[in-house]
């Protein structure tokens, strides 16, 4: 087992049994949440270098981490994961899953729509604007 999702407000924990999991309403999902406000394939959970990451799969009702809607993000132990209106706490120990210290900035998943393709490929750095008065 690679950790678990503990439902907020009570209920049985959901074990994270594989390093890549699809969460959704469809029976083919790895973690099935049988609620009408959960999309068929709602989000993906993936274990990378000892840390869990979540990626929203263009769900109708969104995926949130600690109350903020996300496209992709790292999940630290104890973070709140909301799938539609269903809230969980992610519980795991990075050191037991192969993490070597704190994750590097390179391992942090960022919203790909917030960067150019050249920047995402590492060929360009984000430009900051100078308003002519030395301010950005």
PDB file of C-alpha atoms in Angstrom:
ATOM      1  CA  UNK A   1       0.000   0.000   0.000  1.00  0.00           C
ATOM      2  CA  UNK A   2       1.276   3.467  -0.948  1.00  0.00           C
ATOM      3  CA  UNK A   3      -0.922   5.518   1.366  1.00  0.00           C
ATOM      4  CA  UNK A   4      -4.613   6.219   1.683  1.00  0.00           C
ATOM      5  CA  UNK A   5      -7.347   8.781   1.189  1.00  0.00           C
ATOM      6  CA  UNK A   6      -9.154   9.396   4.474  1.00  0.00           C
ATOM      7  CA  UNK A   7     -12.684  10.759   3.916  1.00  0.00           C
ATOM      8  CA  UNK A   8     -13.283  14.007   5.817  1.00  0.00           C
ATOM      9  CA  UNK A   9     -16.296  13.646   8.064  1.00  0.00           C
ATOM     10  CA  UNK A  10     -15.868   9.899   8.502  1.00  0.00           C
ATOM     11  CA  UNK A  11     -15.974   6.757   6.436  1.00  0.00           C
ATOM     12  CA  UNK A  12     -13.623   3.993   5.469  1.00  0.00           C
ATOM     13  CA  UNK A  13     -10.175   4.990   4.180  1.00  0.00           C
ATOM     14  CA  UNK A  14      -9.447   4.306   0.512  1.00  0.00           C
ATOM     15  CA  UNK A  15      -6.119   2.501   0.081  1.00  0.00           C
ATOM     16  CA  UNK A  16      -3.747   3.684  -2.649  1.00  0.00           C
ATOM     17  CA  UNK A  17      -2.721   0.274  -3.990  1.00  0.00           C
ATOM     18  CA  UNK A  18      -0.891   1.265  -7.199  1.00  0.00           C
ATOM     19  CA  UNK A  19       1.487   4.051  -8.214  1.00  0.00           C
ATOM     20  CA  UNK A  20      -0.942   5.336 -10.859  1.00  0.00           C
ATOM     21  CA  UNK A  21      -4.680   5.542 -10.213  1.00  0.00           C
ATOM     22  CA  UNK A  22      -7.673   6.975 -12.057  1.00  0.00           C
ATOM     23  CA  UNK A  23     -10.442   8.310  -9.832  1.00  0.00           C
ATOM     24  CA  UNK A  24     -13.945   8.611 -11.234  1.00  0.00           C
ATOM     25  CA  UNK A  25     -17.546   7.473 -11.356  1.00  0.00           C
ATOM     26  CA  UNK A  26     -17.005   4.779 -14.031  1.00  0.00           C
ATOM     27  CA  UNK A  27     -16.648   1.200 -12.879  1.00  0.00           C
ATOM     28  CA  UNK A  28     -13.406   1.001 -14.897  1.00  0.00           C
ATOM     29  CA  UNK A  29     -11.751   3.611 -12.615  1.00  0.00           C
ATOM     30  CA  UNK A  30      -9.186   2.391 -10.079  1.00  0.00           C
ATOM     31  CA  UNK A  31     -10.989   4.326  -7.333  1.00  0.00           C
ATOM     32  CA  UNK A  32     -14.736   4.423  -8.001  1.00  0.00           C
ATOM     33  CA  UNK A  33     -16.743   7.249  -6.415  1.00  0.00           C
ATOM     34  CA  UNK A  34     -20.397   6.551  -7.201  1.00  0.00           C
ATOM     35  CA  UNK A  35     -21.723  10.114  -7.014  1.00  0.00           C
ATOM     36  CA  UNK A  36     -23.469  11.993  -9.841  1.00  0.00           C
ATOM     37  CA  UNK A  37     -21.262  15.084  -9.373  1.00  0.00           C
ATOM     38  CA  UNK A  38     -18.049  13.037  -9.929  1.00  0.00           C
ATOM     39  CA  UNK A  39     -17.017  12.772 -13.598  1.00  0.00           C
ATOM     40  CA  UNK A  40     -16.574   9.373 -15.229  1.00  0.00           C
ATOM     41  CA  UNK A  41     -12.791   9.904 -15.254  1.00  0.00           C
ATOM     42  CA  UNK A  42     -12.356  12.760 -12.803  1.00  0.00           C
ATOM     43  CA  UNK A  43      -8.638  12.870 -11.918  1.00  0.00           C
ATOM     44  CA  UNK A  44      -5.400  10.890 -11.863  1.00  0.00           C
ATOM     45  CA  UNK A  45      -3.177  10.217  -8.878  1.00  0.00           C
ATOM     46  CA  UNK A  46       0.449   9.332  -9.574  1.00  0.00           C
ATOM     47  CA  UNK A  47       3.370   8.569  -7.290  1.00  0.00           C
ATOM     48  CA  UNK A  48       6.595  10.231  -8.477  1.00  0.00           C
ATOM     49  CA  UNK A  49       9.859  10.104  -6.507  1.00  0.00           C
ATOM     50  CA  UNK A  50       8.012   9.339  -3.263  1.00  0.00           C
ATOM     51  CA  UNK A  51       5.361  12.076  -3.595  1.00  0.00           C
ATOM     52  CA  UNK A  52       1.760  11.860  -4.783  1.00  0.00           C
ATOM     53  CA  UNK A  53       0.573  14.181  -7.548  1.00  0.00           C
ATOM     54  CA  UNK A  54      -2.979  14.833  -8.752  1.00  0.00           C
ATOM     55  CA  UNK A  55      -4.063  15.836 -12.265  1.00  0.00           C
ATOM     56  CA  UNK A  56      -7.611  16.917 -13.079  1.00  0.00           C
ATOM     57  CA  UNK A  57      -8.970  15.235 -16.218  1.00  0.00           C
ATOM     58  CA  UNK A  58     -11.153  18.146 -17.409  1.00  0.00           C
ATOM     59  CA  UNK A  59     -13.800  17.178 -14.855  1.00  0.00           C
ATOM     60  CA  UNK A  60     -17.099  19.047 -14.725  1.00  0.00           C
ATOM     61  CA  UNK A  61     -16.964  19.852 -11.012  1.00  0.00           C
ATOM     62  CA  UNK A  62     -13.231  20.242 -10.547  1.00  0.00           C
ATOM     63  CA  UNK A  63     -10.459  18.968  -8.336  1.00  0.00           C
ATOM     64  CA  UNK A  64      -9.139  21.047  -5.449  1.00  0.00           C
ATOM     65  CA  UNK A  65      -6.090  20.843  -3.207  1.00  0.00           C
ATOM     66  CA  UNK A  66      -6.427  22.664   0.103  1.00  0.00           C
ATOM     67  CA  UNK A  67      -9.466  24.523  -1.251  1.00  0.00           C
ATOM     68  CA  UNK A  68      -7.859  25.764  -4.486  1.00  0.00           C
ATOM     69  CA  UNK A  69      -8.957  24.413  -7.872  1.00  0.00           C
ATOM     70  CA  UNK A  70      -6.017  22.893  -9.732  1.00  0.00           C
ATOM     71  CA  UNK A  71      -5.041  21.383 -13.067  1.00  0.00           C
ATOM     72  CA  UNK A  72      -2.018  19.505 -11.625  1.00  0.00           C
ATOM     73  CA  UNK A  73      -0.317  19.670  -8.250  1.00  0.00           C
ATOM     74  CA  UNK A  74       1.799  17.783  -5.739  1.00  0.00           C
ATOM     75  CA  UNK A  75      -0.074  16.387  -2.735  1.00  0.00           C
ATOM     76  CA  UNK A  76       1.880  16.626   0.497  1.00  0.00           C
ATOM     77  CA  UNK A  77       0.947  14.389   3.448  1.00  0.00           C
ATOM     78  CA  UNK A  78      -2.084  15.837   5.235  1.00  0.00           C
ATOM     79  CA  UNK A  79      -3.254  17.900   2.241  1.00  0.00           C
ATOM     80  CA  UNK A  80      -6.976  18.132   1.588  1.00  0.00           C
ATOM     81  CA  UNK A  81      -8.046  16.682  -1.772  1.00  0.00           C
ATOM     82  CA  UNK A  82     -11.536  17.568  -2.981  1.00  0.00           C
ATOM     83  CA  UNK A  83     -13.045  15.607  -5.851  1.00  0.00           C
ATOM     84  CA  UNK A  84     -16.211  17.498  -6.817  1.00  0.00           C
ATOM     85  CA  UNK A  85     -17.686  18.055  -3.331  1.00  0.00           C
ATOM     86  CA  UNK A  86     -16.138  14.988  -1.716  1.00  0.00           C
ATOM     87  CA  UNK A  87     -13.265  15.784   0.616  1.00  0.00           C
ATOM     88  CA  UNK A  88     -10.348  13.571   1.601  1.00  0.00           C
ATOM     89  CA  UNK A  89      -7.079  13.875   3.479  1.00  0.00           C
ATOM     90  CA  UNK A  90      -4.131  12.190   1.789  1.00  0.00           C
ATOM     91  CA  UNK A  91      -2.054  10.138   4.214  1.00  0.00           C
ATOM     92  CA  UNK A  92       1.364   8.737   3.302  1.00  0.00           C
ATOM     93  CA  UNK A  93       5.026   8.896   4.286  1.00  0.00           C
ATOM     94  CA  UNK A  94       7.279  10.121   1.454  1.00  0.00           C
ATOM     95  CA  UNK A  95      10.420   8.623   3.042  1.00  0.00           C
ATOM     96  CA  UNK A  96       8.841   5.152   2.979  1.00  0.00           C
ATOM     97  CA  UNK A  97       7.966   5.609  -0.693  1.00  0.00           C
ATOM     98  CA  UNK A  98      11.486   6.468  -1.851  1.00  0.00           C
ATOM     99  CA  UNK A  99      11.611  10.250  -1.364  1.00  0.00           C
ATOM    100  CA  UNK A 100      15.092  11.629  -0.736  1.00  0.00           C
ATOM    101  CA  UNK A 101      14.435  14.760   1.339  1.00  0.00           C
ATOM    102  CA  UNK A 102      12.152  17.578   0.257  1.00  0.00           C
ATOM    103  CA  UNK A 103      11.002  17.570  -3.372  1.00  0.00           C
ATOM    104  CA  UNK A 104      12.995  19.770  -5.714  1.00  0.00           C
ATOM    105  CA  UNK A 105      11.362  22.632  -7.594  1.00  0.00           C
ATOM    106  CA  UNK A 106      11.821  20.592 -10.774  1.00  0.00           C
ATOM    107  CA  UNK A 107       9.531  17.890  -9.350  1.00  0.00           C
ATOM    108  CA  UNK A 108       6.692  20.314  -8.639  1.00  0.00           C
ATOM    109  CA  UNK A 109       3.992  19.976 -11.261  1.00  0.00           C
ATOM    110  CA  UNK A 110       2.842  23.328 -12.576  1.00  0.00           C
ATOM    111  CA  UNK A 111      -0.224  24.259 -14.593  1.00  0.00           C
ATOM    112  CA  UNK A 112       0.907  23.685 -18.207  1.00  0.00           C
ATOM    113  CA  UNK A 113      -1.588  26.272 -19.478  1.00  0.00           C
ATOM    114  CA  UNK A 114       0.221  28.954 -17.496  1.00  0.00           C
ATOM    115  CA  UNK A 115       3.447  28.662 -19.552  1.00  0.00           C
ATOM    116  CA  UNK A 116       4.507  28.805 -23.161  1.00  0.00           C
ATOM    117  CA  UNK A 117       5.450  25.582 -24.941  1.00  0.00           C
ATOM    118  CA  UNK A 118       9.050  26.797 -25.221  1.00  0.00           C
ATOM    119  CA  UNK A 119       9.198  27.426 -21.468  1.00  0.00           C
ATOM    120  CA  UNK A 120       7.629  24.008 -20.739  1.00  0.00           C
ATOM    121  CA  UNK A 121      10.335  22.424 -22.920  1.00  0.00           C
ATOM    122  CA  UNK A 122      13.037  24.320 -21.025  1.00  0.00           C
ATOM    123  CA  UNK A 123      14.024  26.418 -24.040  1.00  0.00           C
ATOM    124  CA  UNK A 124      12.809  29.778 -22.732  1.00  0.00           C
ATOM    125  CA  UNK A 125      12.477  31.482 -19.373  1.00  0.00           C
ATOM    126  CA  UNK A 126       9.412  33.435 -18.345  1.00  0.00           C
ATOM    127  CA  UNK A 127       9.879  37.109 -19.153  1.00  0.00           C
ATOM    128  CA  UNK A 128       8.947  39.753 -16.590  1.00  0.00           C
ATOM    129  CA  UNK A 129       7.744  43.146 -17.672  1.00  0.00           C
ATOM    130  CA  UNK A 130       9.395  46.355 -16.600  1.00  0.00           C
ATOM    131  CA  UNK A 131       7.057  49.359 -16.622  1.00  0.00           C
ATOM    132  CA  UNK A 132       9.931  51.802 -17.302  1.00  0.00           C
ATOM    133  CA  UNK A 133      10.094  52.935 -13.673  1.00  0.00           C
ATOM    134  CA  UNK A 134      12.066  49.936 -12.452  1.00  0.00           C
ATOM    135  CA  UNK A 135       8.936  48.079 -11.382  1.00  0.00           C
ATOM    136  CA  UNK A 136       7.633  44.820 -12.736  1.00  0.00           C
TER     137      UNK A 136
END
